[in-house]
Short mmCIF file of N, CA, C and O and ligand atoms in Angstrom, two decimals:
data_model
loop_
_atom_site.label_atom_id
_atom_site.label_comp_id
_atom_site.label_asym_id
_atom_site.label_seq_id
_atom_site.Cartn_x
_atom_site.Cartn_y
_atom_site.Cartn_z
N MET L 152 0.87 -1.20 -0.02
CA MET L 152 0.00 0.00 -0.01
C MET L 152 0.91 1.25 0.00
O MET L 152 1.90 1.29 0.69
N LYS L 153 0.49 2.22 -0.77
CA LYS L 153 1.25 3.52 -0.77
C LYS L 153 1.14 4.14 0.61
O LYS L 153 0.14 3.98 1.31
N SER L 154 2.17 4.90 0.97
CA SER L 154 2.13 5.60 2.28
C SER L 154 1.66 7.04 2.05
O SER L 154 2.24 7.75 1.24
N TYR L 155 0.62 7.39 2.74
CA TYR L 155 0.13 8.79 2.67
C TYR L 155 0.87 9.70 3.65
O TYR L 155 0.66 10.91 3.62
N PHE L 156 1.65 9.06 4.54
CA PHE L 156 2.30 9.85 5.62
C PHE L 156 3.81 9.68 5.52
O PHE L 156 4.30 8.70 4.94
N THR L 157 4.50 10.61 6.09
CA THR L 157 5.97 10.54 6.14
C THR L 157 6.46 10.63 7.60
O THR L 157 5.75 11.15 8.46
N LEU L 158 7.68 10.12 7.79
CA LEU L 158 8.26 10.26 9.10
C LEU L 158 8.43 11.72 9.53
O LEU L 158 8.21 12.08 10.68
N ALA L 159 8.73 12.54 8.54
CA ALA L 159 8.92 13.97 8.83
C ALA L 159 7.63 14.59 9.37
O ALA L 159 7.65 15.38 10.29
N GLU L 160 6.52 14.20 8.75
CA GLU L 160 5.21 14.69 9.15
C GLU L 160 4.88 14.24 10.57
O GLU L 160 4.21 14.98 11.30
N LEU L 161 5.35 13.07 10.94
CA LEU L 161 5.02 12.52 12.28
C LEU L 161 5.99 13.01 13.33
O LEU L 161 5.79 12.63 14.53
N THR L 162 7.05 13.68 12.95
CA THR L 162 8.00 14.16 13.96
C THR L 162 8.06 15.70 14.01
O THR L 162 8.68 16.27 14.88
N ARG L 163 7.35 16.33 13.05
CA ARG L 163 7.30 17.76 13.02
C ARG L 163 6.57 18.30 14.27
O ARG L 163 5.59 17.72 14.69
N SER L 164 7.13 19.39 14.83
CA SER L 164 6.50 19.98 16.00
C SER L 164 6.72 21.49 16.02
O SER L 164 7.87 21.93 16.06
N ALA L 165 5.64 22.24 15.88
CA ALA L 165 5.76 23.69 15.92
C ALA L 165 6.34 24.17 17.25
O ALA L 165 7.08 25.14 17.32
N THR L 166 5.97 23.45 18.32
CA THR L 166 6.47 23.82 19.67
C THR L 166 7.99 23.59 19.73
O THR L 166 8.70 24.42 20.28
N ALA L 167 8.43 22.47 19.20
CA ALA L 167 9.88 22.20 19.15
C ALA L 167 10.62 23.27 18.40
O ALA L 167 11.64 23.77 18.82
N ASP L 168 10.05 23.66 17.25
CA ASP L 168 10.68 24.69 16.43
C ASP L 168 10.74 26.02 17.18
O ASP L 168 11.78 26.69 17.20
N ARG L 169 9.62 26.38 17.80
CA ARG L 169 9.52 27.65 18.45
C ARG L 169 10.49 27.74 19.66
O ARG L 169 11.14 28.77 19.88
N LEU L 170 10.62 26.63 20.37
CA LEU L 170 11.43 26.62 21.61
C LEU L 170 12.85 26.09 21.39
O LEU L 170 13.66 26.01 22.29
N GLY L 171 13.12 25.70 20.13
CA GLY L 171 14.45 25.16 19.83
C GLY L 171 14.72 23.81 20.49
O GLY L 171 15.81 23.53 20.88
N LEU L 172 13.67 22.97 20.62
CA LEU L 172 13.84 21.68 21.25
C LEU L 172 14.06 20.60 20.18
O LEU L 172 13.51 20.63 19.10
N ASP L 173 14.87 19.64 20.55
CA ASP L 173 15.12 18.49 19.66
C ASP L 173 13.94 17.55 19.71
O ASP L 173 13.44 17.23 20.77
N ASN L 174 13.48 17.15 18.55
CA ASN L 174 12.36 16.21 18.51
C ASN L 174 12.71 15.04 17.53
O ASN L 174 11.83 14.63 16.78
N THR L 175 13.93 14.57 17.63
CA THR L 175 14.36 13.50 16.77
C THR L 175 14.13 12.13 17.44
O THR L 175 14.63 11.92 18.54
N PRO L 176 13.34 11.25 16.83
CA PRO L 176 13.10 9.95 17.46
C PRO L 176 14.28 9.04 17.33
O PRO L 176 15.02 9.10 16.34
N ASP L 177 14.52 8.21 18.33
CA ASP L 177 15.59 7.17 18.18
C ASP L 177 15.06 6.04 17.30
O ASP L 177 13.87 6.07 16.86
N ALA L 178 15.89 5.06 17.09
CA ALA L 178 15.56 3.98 16.16
C ALA L 178 14.30 3.22 16.61
O ALA L 178 13.45 2.88 15.77
N ALA L 179 14.20 2.97 17.90
CA ALA L 179 12.99 2.22 18.41
C ALA L 179 11.73 3.01 18.13
O ALA L 179 10.71 2.49 17.75
N CYS L 180 11.79 4.32 18.40
CA CYS L 180 10.59 5.16 18.16
C CYS L 180 10.30 5.27 16.66
O CYS L 180 9.12 5.32 16.29
N ARG L 181 11.30 5.33 15.84
CA ARG L 181 11.06 5.37 14.39
C ARG L 181 10.36 4.09 13.92
O ARG L 181 9.42 4.11 13.11
N ARG L 182 10.78 2.95 14.49
CA ARG L 182 10.09 1.71 14.14
C ARG L 182 8.63 1.73 14.53
O ARG L 182 7.74 1.25 13.84
N GLN L 183 8.35 2.31 15.71
CA GLN L 183 6.98 2.41 16.19
C GLN L 183 6.13 3.31 15.26
O GLN L 183 4.99 3.06 14.97
N LEU L 184 6.77 4.43 14.85
CA LEU L 184 6.06 5.36 13.97
C LEU L 184 5.77 4.65 12.60
O LEU L 184 4.68 4.87 12.06
N GLU L 185 6.70 3.89 12.12
CA GLU L 185 6.47 3.16 10.85
C GLU L 185 5.35 2.15 10.99
O GLU L 185 4.52 1.99 10.10
N ARG L 186 5.36 1.51 12.15
CA ARG L 186 4.26 0.54 12.41
C ARG L 186 2.91 1.23 12.52
O ARG L 186 1.91 0.76 11.98
N LEU L 187 2.91 2.41 13.20
CA LEU L 187 1.68 3.17 13.30
C LEU L 187 1.15 3.58 11.91
O LEU L 187 -0.07 3.50 11.67
N MET L 188 2.03 3.98 11.06
CA MET L 188 1.61 4.36 9.67
C MET L 188 1.10 3.14 8.96
O MET L 188 0.05 3.22 8.28
N ARG L 189 1.77 2.00 9.07
CA ARG L 189 1.42 0.80 8.30
C ARG L 189 0.08 0.20 8.79
O ARG L 189 -0.75 -0.17 7.98
N VAL L 190 -0.06 0.15 10.12
CA VAL L 190 -1.21 -0.60 10.69
C VAL L 190 -2.44 0.27 10.88
O VAL L 190 -3.60 -0.22 10.80
N VAL L 191 -2.21 1.57 11.12
CA VAL L 191 -3.36 2.44 11.46
C VAL L 191 -3.55 3.61 10.49
O VAL L 191 -4.64 3.73 9.88
N LEU L 192 -2.52 4.41 10.32
CA LEU L 192 -2.75 5.68 9.61
C LEU L 192 -3.04 5.50 8.12
O LEU L 192 -4.00 6.04 7.60
N ASN L 193 -2.24 4.65 7.43
CA ASN L 193 -2.53 4.41 6.01
C ASN L 193 -3.82 3.72 5.76
O ASN L 193 -4.58 4.15 4.88
N PRO L 194 -4.12 2.64 6.49
CA PRO L 194 -5.43 2.01 6.30
C PRO L 194 -6.61 2.97 6.58
O PRO L 194 -7.61 2.94 5.88
N ALA L 195 -6.42 3.82 7.56
CA ALA L 195 -7.50 4.77 7.89
C ALA L 195 -7.69 5.80 6.76
O ALA L 195 -8.81 6.08 6.33
N ARG L 196 -6.56 6.28 6.27
CA ARG L 196 -6.60 7.27 5.18
C ARG L 196 -7.22 6.66 3.92
O ARG L 196 -8.02 7.31 3.25
N GLU L 197 -6.84 5.43 3.67
CA GLU L 197 -7.36 4.71 2.48
C GLU L 197 -8.85 4.50 2.59
O GLU L 197 -9.59 4.74 1.64
N ALA L 198 -9.32 4.08 3.75
CA ALA L 198 -10.73 3.79 3.97
C ALA L 198 -11.55 5.11 3.94
O ALA L 198 -12.68 5.12 3.45
N LEU L 199 -10.95 6.16 4.47
CA LEU L 199 -11.69 7.43 4.56
C LEU L 199 -11.79 8.13 3.22
O LEU L 199 -12.81 8.80 2.93
N GLY L 200 -10.71 8.01 2.43
CA GLY L 200 -10.73 8.61 1.11
C GLY L 200 -10.65 10.12 1.10
O GLY L 200 -11.12 10.79 0.14
N MET L 201 -10.02 10.68 2.13
CA MET L 201 -9.84 12.15 2.16
C MET L 201 -8.62 12.46 3.02
O MET L 201 -8.22 11.62 3.81
N PRO L 202 -8.04 13.68 2.80
CA PRO L 202 -6.81 13.98 3.54
C PRO L 202 -6.96 13.88 5.09
O PRO L 202 -8.01 14.28 5.60
N VAL L 203 -5.94 13.42 5.72
CA VAL L 203 -5.91 13.37 7.18
C VAL L 203 -4.60 14.06 7.59
O VAL L 203 -3.53 13.72 7.12
N TYR L 204 -4.71 15.07 8.47
CA TYR L 204 -3.56 15.84 8.87
C TYR L 204 -3.12 15.42 10.26
O TYR L 204 -3.93 15.08 11.13
N VAL L 205 -1.76 15.41 10.48
CA VAL L 205 -1.20 15.04 11.75
C VAL L 205 -0.87 16.30 12.56
O VAL L 205 0.01 17.05 12.18
N ASN L 206 -1.64 16.52 13.62
CA ASN L 206 -1.33 17.67 14.49
C ASN L 206 -0.10 17.40 15.35
O ASN L 206 0.67 18.32 15.64
N SER L 207 0.03 16.18 15.78
CA SER L 207 1.17 15.79 16.65
C SER L 207 1.39 14.27 16.56
O SER L 207 0.44 13.55 16.62
N GLY L 208 2.63 13.89 16.32
CA GLY L 208 2.95 12.47 16.32
C GLY L 208 3.94 12.18 17.42
O GLY L 208 3.61 12.29 18.59
N TYR L 209 5.18 11.92 17.03
CA TYR L 209 6.22 11.69 18.03
C TYR L 209 6.48 12.94 18.85
O TYR L 209 6.47 14.06 18.30
N ARG L 210 6.74 12.76 20.12
CA ARG L 210 7.19 13.91 20.98
C ARG L 210 8.36 13.42 21.86
O ARG L 210 8.24 12.41 22.55
N SER L 211 9.47 14.15 21.81
CA SER L 211 10.56 13.89 22.72
C SER L 211 10.08 14.26 24.12
O SER L 211 9.10 15.03 24.24
N PRO L 212 10.75 13.79 25.18
CA PRO L 212 10.32 14.19 26.54
C PRO L 212 10.25 15.67 26.72
O PRO L 212 9.27 16.16 27.32
N ALA L 213 11.18 16.42 26.15
CA ALA L 213 11.15 17.92 26.34
C ALA L 213 9.94 18.52 25.63
O ALA L 213 9.27 19.40 26.18
N VAL L 214 9.66 18.01 24.45
CA VAL L 214 8.49 18.55 23.69
C VAL L 214 7.20 18.13 24.39
O VAL L 214 6.28 18.96 24.52
N ASN L 215 7.13 16.93 24.88
CA ASN L 215 5.90 16.47 25.56
C ASN L 215 5.67 17.34 26.81
O ASN L 215 4.52 17.68 27.08
N ARG L 216 6.71 17.63 27.53
CA ARG L 216 6.56 18.54 28.69
C ARG L 216 6.06 19.91 28.28
O ARG L 216 5.17 20.49 28.88
N ALA L 217 6.66 20.42 27.18
CA ALA L 217 6.32 21.78 26.70
C ALA L 217 4.88 21.91 26.29
O ALA L 217 4.22 22.94 26.45
N VAL L 218 4.33 20.84 25.71
CA VAL L 218 2.93 20.86 25.25
C VAL L 218 1.94 20.42 26.34
O VAL L 218 0.73 20.36 26.13
N GLY L 219 2.48 20.05 27.55
CA GLY L 219 1.62 19.66 28.62
C GLY L 219 1.06 18.26 28.47
O GLY L 219 0.00 17.93 29.00
N GLY L 220 1.80 17.41 27.75
CA GLY L 220 1.33 16.02 27.58
C GLY L 220 1.54 15.25 28.88
O GLY L 220 2.37 15.57 29.70
N VAL L 221 0.74 14.20 29.02
CA VAL L 221 0.85 13.39 30.23
C VAL L 221 2.21 12.65 30.19
O VAL L 221 2.71 12.32 29.10
N PRO L 222 2.80 12.39 31.37
CA PRO L 222 4.17 11.86 31.39
C PRO L 222 4.33 10.52 30.74
O PRO L 222 5.39 10.19 30.25
N ASN L 223 3.24 9.68 30.72
CA ASN L 223 3.38 8.36 30.12
C ASN L 223 2.70 8.31 28.74
O ASN L 223 2.32 7.23 28.28
N SER L 224 2.62 9.47 28.08
CA SER L 224 1.97 9.55 26.78
C SER L 224 2.57 8.59 25.74
O SER L 224 3.81 8.46 25.65
N TYR L 225 1.69 7.97 24.98
CA TYR L 225 2.19 7.11 23.88
C TYR L 225 2.90 7.95 22.79
O TYR L 225 3.64 7.39 22.00
N HIS L 226 2.72 9.24 22.77
CA HIS L 226 3.42 10.06 21.83
C HIS L 226 4.93 9.96 22.06
O HIS L 226 5.73 10.07 21.13
N LEU L 227 5.32 9.73 23.34
CA LEU L 227 6.75 9.62 23.65
C LEU L 227 7.42 8.36 23.00
O LEU L 227 8.62 8.32 22.78
N GLN L 228 6.61 7.40 22.73
CA GLN L 228 7.14 6.13 22.18
C GLN L 228 6.93 6.05 20.64
O GLN L 228 7.25 5.06 20.05
N GLY L 229 6.34 7.09 20.08
CA GLY L 229 6.06 7.05 18.64
C GLY L 229 4.89 6.15 18.34
O GLY L 229 4.77 5.67 17.20
N ARG L 230 4.05 5.96 19.29
CA ARG L 230 2.87 5.05 19.10
C ARG L 230 1.55 5.80 18.98
O ARG L 230 0.53 5.15 18.88
N ALA L 231 1.59 7.11 18.97
CA ALA L 231 0.36 7.88 18.94
C ALA L 231 0.39 9.01 17.93
O ALA L 231 1.48 9.55 17.62
N ALA L 232 -0.79 9.37 17.45
CA ALA L 232 -0.89 10.54 16.56
C ALA L 232 -2.23 11.25 16.86
O ALA L 232 -3.25 10.59 17.15
N ASP L 233 -2.20 12.60 16.75
CA ASP L 233 -3.37 13.42 16.87
C ASP L 233 -3.75 13.79 15.43
O ASP L 233 -2.96 14.38 14.73
N LEU L 234 -4.98 13.44 15.04
CA LEU L 234 -5.38 13.56 13.65
C LEU L 234 -6.58 14.46 13.44
O LEU L 234 -7.47 14.52 14.28
N ASP L 235 -6.58 15.13 12.30
CA ASP L 235 -7.65 16.07 12.00
C ASP L 235 -7.89 16.09 10.51
O ASP L 235 -6.96 16.23 9.73
N THR L 236 -9.16 15.94 10.10
CA THR L 236 -9.47 15.99 8.67
C THR L 236 -9.54 17.44 8.17
O THR L 236 -9.49 17.68 6.97
N ARG L 237 -9.69 18.39 9.09
CA ARG L 237 -9.82 19.84 8.78
C ARG L 237 -11.01 20.11 7.83
O ARG L 237 -10.99 21.05 7.07
N CYS L 238 -12.01 19.23 7.82
CA CYS L 238 -13.15 19.49 6.98
C CYS L 238 -14.43 19.11 7.71
O CYS L 238 -15.51 18.91 7.09
N GLY L 239 -14.34 18.99 9.02
CA GLY L 239 -15.51 18.62 9.78
C GLY L 239 -15.89 17.17 9.69
O GLY L 239 -17.01 16.78 9.98
N CYS L 240 -14.93 16.34 9.22
CA CYS L 240 -15.21 14.90 9.03
C CYS L 240 -14.56 14.04 10.08
O CYS L 240 -14.32 12.84 9.87
N ASN L 241 -14.21 14.59 11.25
CA ASN L 241 -13.48 13.83 12.25
C ASN L 241 -14.37 12.69 12.81
O ASN L 241 -13.83 11.68 13.33
N ARG L 242 -15.66 12.83 12.75
CA ARG L 242 -16.55 11.75 13.24
C ARG L 242 -16.34 10.51 12.38
O ARG L 242 -16.22 9.40 12.89
N GLN L 243 -16.31 10.71 11.04
CA GLN L 243 -16.06 9.57 10.14
C GLN L 243 -14.66 8.98 10.38
O GLN L 243 -14.52 7.77 10.36
N LEU L 244 -13.70 9.85 10.59
CA LEU L 244 -12.33 9.41 10.88
C LEU L 244 -12.33 8.53 12.15
O LEU L 244 -11.72 7.45 12.20
N PHE L 245 -13.00 9.00 13.14
CA PHE L 245 -13.08 8.27 14.42
C PHE L 245 -13.69 6.87 14.21
O PHE L 245 -13.20 5.87 14.71
N ASP L 246 -14.78 6.82 13.41
CA ASP L 246 -15.45 5.56 13.13
C ASP L 246 -14.51 4.59 12.38
O ASP L 246 -14.51 3.39 12.71
N VAL L 247 -13.80 5.11 11.40
CA VAL L 247 -12.83 4.27 10.65
C VAL L 247 -11.78 3.74 11.62
O VAL L 247 -11.46 2.56 11.61
N LEU L 248 -11.24 4.61 12.46
CA LEU L 248 -10.15 4.22 13.38
C LEU L 248 -10.65 3.18 14.41
O LEU L 248 -9.91 2.30 14.81
N SER L 249 -11.92 3.28 14.74
CA SER L 249 -12.47 2.37 15.75
C SER L 249 -12.48 0.93 15.25
O SER L 249 -12.49 0.00 16.03
N ARG L 250 -12.45 0.76 13.92
CA ARG L 250 -12.44 -0.59 13.31
C ARG L 250 -11.03 -1.09 13.02
O ARG L 250 -10.87 -2.19 12.54
N LEU L 251 -10.03 -0.28 13.32
CA LEU L 251 -8.61 -0.67 13.12
C LEU L 251 -7.95 -0.93 14.46
O LEU L 251 -8.44 -0.49 15.48
N PRO L 252 -6.78 -1.65 14.43
CA PRO L 252 -6.13 -1.91 15.71
C PRO L 252 -5.77 -0.64 16.45
O PRO L 252 -5.27 0.34 15.82
N HIS L 253 -5.96 -0.55 17.76
CA HIS L 253 -5.54 0.58 18.53
C HIS L 253 -5.61 0.23 20.02
O HIS L 253 -6.36 -0.71 20.41
N THR L 254 -4.84 0.88 20.84
CA THR L 254 -4.95 0.72 22.28
C THR L 254 -5.61 1.92 22.92
O THR L 254 -6.15 1.82 24.04
N GLU L 255 -5.55 3.07 22.23
CA GLU L 255 -6.27 4.27 22.66
C GLU L 255 -6.92 4.91 21.47
O GLU L 255 -6.31 5.02 20.39
N LEU L 256 -8.17 5.39 21.65
CA LEU L 256 -8.83 6.14 20.65
C LEU L 256 -9.74 7.16 21.35
O LEU L 256 -10.69 6.69 22.04
N LEU L 257 -9.47 8.40 21.28
CA LEU L 257 -10.24 9.35 22.02
C LEU L 257 -10.24 10.72 21.37
O LEU L 257 -9.37 11.06 20.57
N TRP L 258 -11.27 11.48 21.76
CA TRP L 258 -11.36 12.89 21.31
C TRP L 258 -10.50 13.74 22.22
O TRP L 258 -10.52 13.51 23.44
N GLU L 259 -9.78 14.69 21.65
CA GLU L 259 -9.00 15.60 22.54
C GLU L 259 -9.39 17.04 22.21
O GLU L 259 -9.90 17.35 21.11
N GLN L 260 -9.19 17.94 23.20
CA GLN L 260 -9.51 19.33 23.07
C GLN L 260 -10.99 19.51 22.65
O GLN L 260 -11.30 20.18 21.68
N CYS L 261 -11.91 18.90 23.42
CA CYS L 261 -13.34 19.01 23.18
C CYS L 261 -13.70 18.63 21.73
O CYS L 261 -14.52 19.26 21.10
N GLY L 262 -13.08 17.56 21.27
CA GLY L 262 -13.42 17.04 19.97
C GLY L 262 -12.78 17.75 18.79
O GLY L 262 -13.20 17.55 17.62
N ARG L 263 -11.79 18.53 19.02
CA ARG L 263 -11.17 19.26 17.93
C ARG L 263 -10.29 18.31 17.09
O ARG L 263 -10.11 18.52 15.92
N TRP L 264 -9.73 17.27 17.71
CA TRP L 264 -9.04 16.26 16.92
C TRP L 264 -9.14 14.90 17.60
O TRP L 264 -9.64 14.81 18.71
N VAL L 265 -8.68 13.87 16.89
CA VAL L 265 -8.79 12.48 17.36
C VAL L 265 -7.40 12.02 17.70
O VAL L 265 -6.44 12.17 16.92
N HIS L 266 -7.24 11.46 18.88
CA HIS L 266 -5.97 10.85 19.31
C HIS L 266 -6.05 9.33 19.17
O HIS L 266 -7.02 8.71 19.65
N VAL L 267 -5.14 8.74 18.43
CA VAL L 267 -5.11 7.29 18.31
C VAL L 267 -3.72 6.80 18.71
O VAL L 267 -2.70 7.43 18.38
N ALA L 268 -3.67 5.72 19.42
CA ALA L 268 -2.39 5.06 19.75
C ALA L 268 -2.46 3.55 19.50
O ALA L 268 -3.53 2.95 19.67
N LEU L 269 -1.32 3.03 19.10
CA LEU L 269 -1.25 1.61 18.82
C LEU L 269 -0.52 0.88 19.89
O LEU L 269 0.52 1.38 20.34
ZN1 ZN U 459 -2.55 12.68 21.42
#
């Protein structure tokens, strides 16, 4: 299956850029991000048939602290992504994700985006 997502997209962080924090995943986290793309993100994008944007993927400990993430967040392991269709279709995205493998699936920021973790 073609990949709709890139490692760069999953490690990009506006907070890291703004604060000059390193957000480079190690090899283990990169493997988790690749697995997340293969098992969850690409199948979800394929099934949904519309663009899915990544608000936040991998977070280094410093970045996770800066954004107020919980200390044991799956984002730290490269196992989570915050997703937004930016077209008001997050309900459909949530439904598609609910039928794919995941350990966490929840609405964040009062339903502004969907958090999924594998
Ligand atoms: Zn999240």
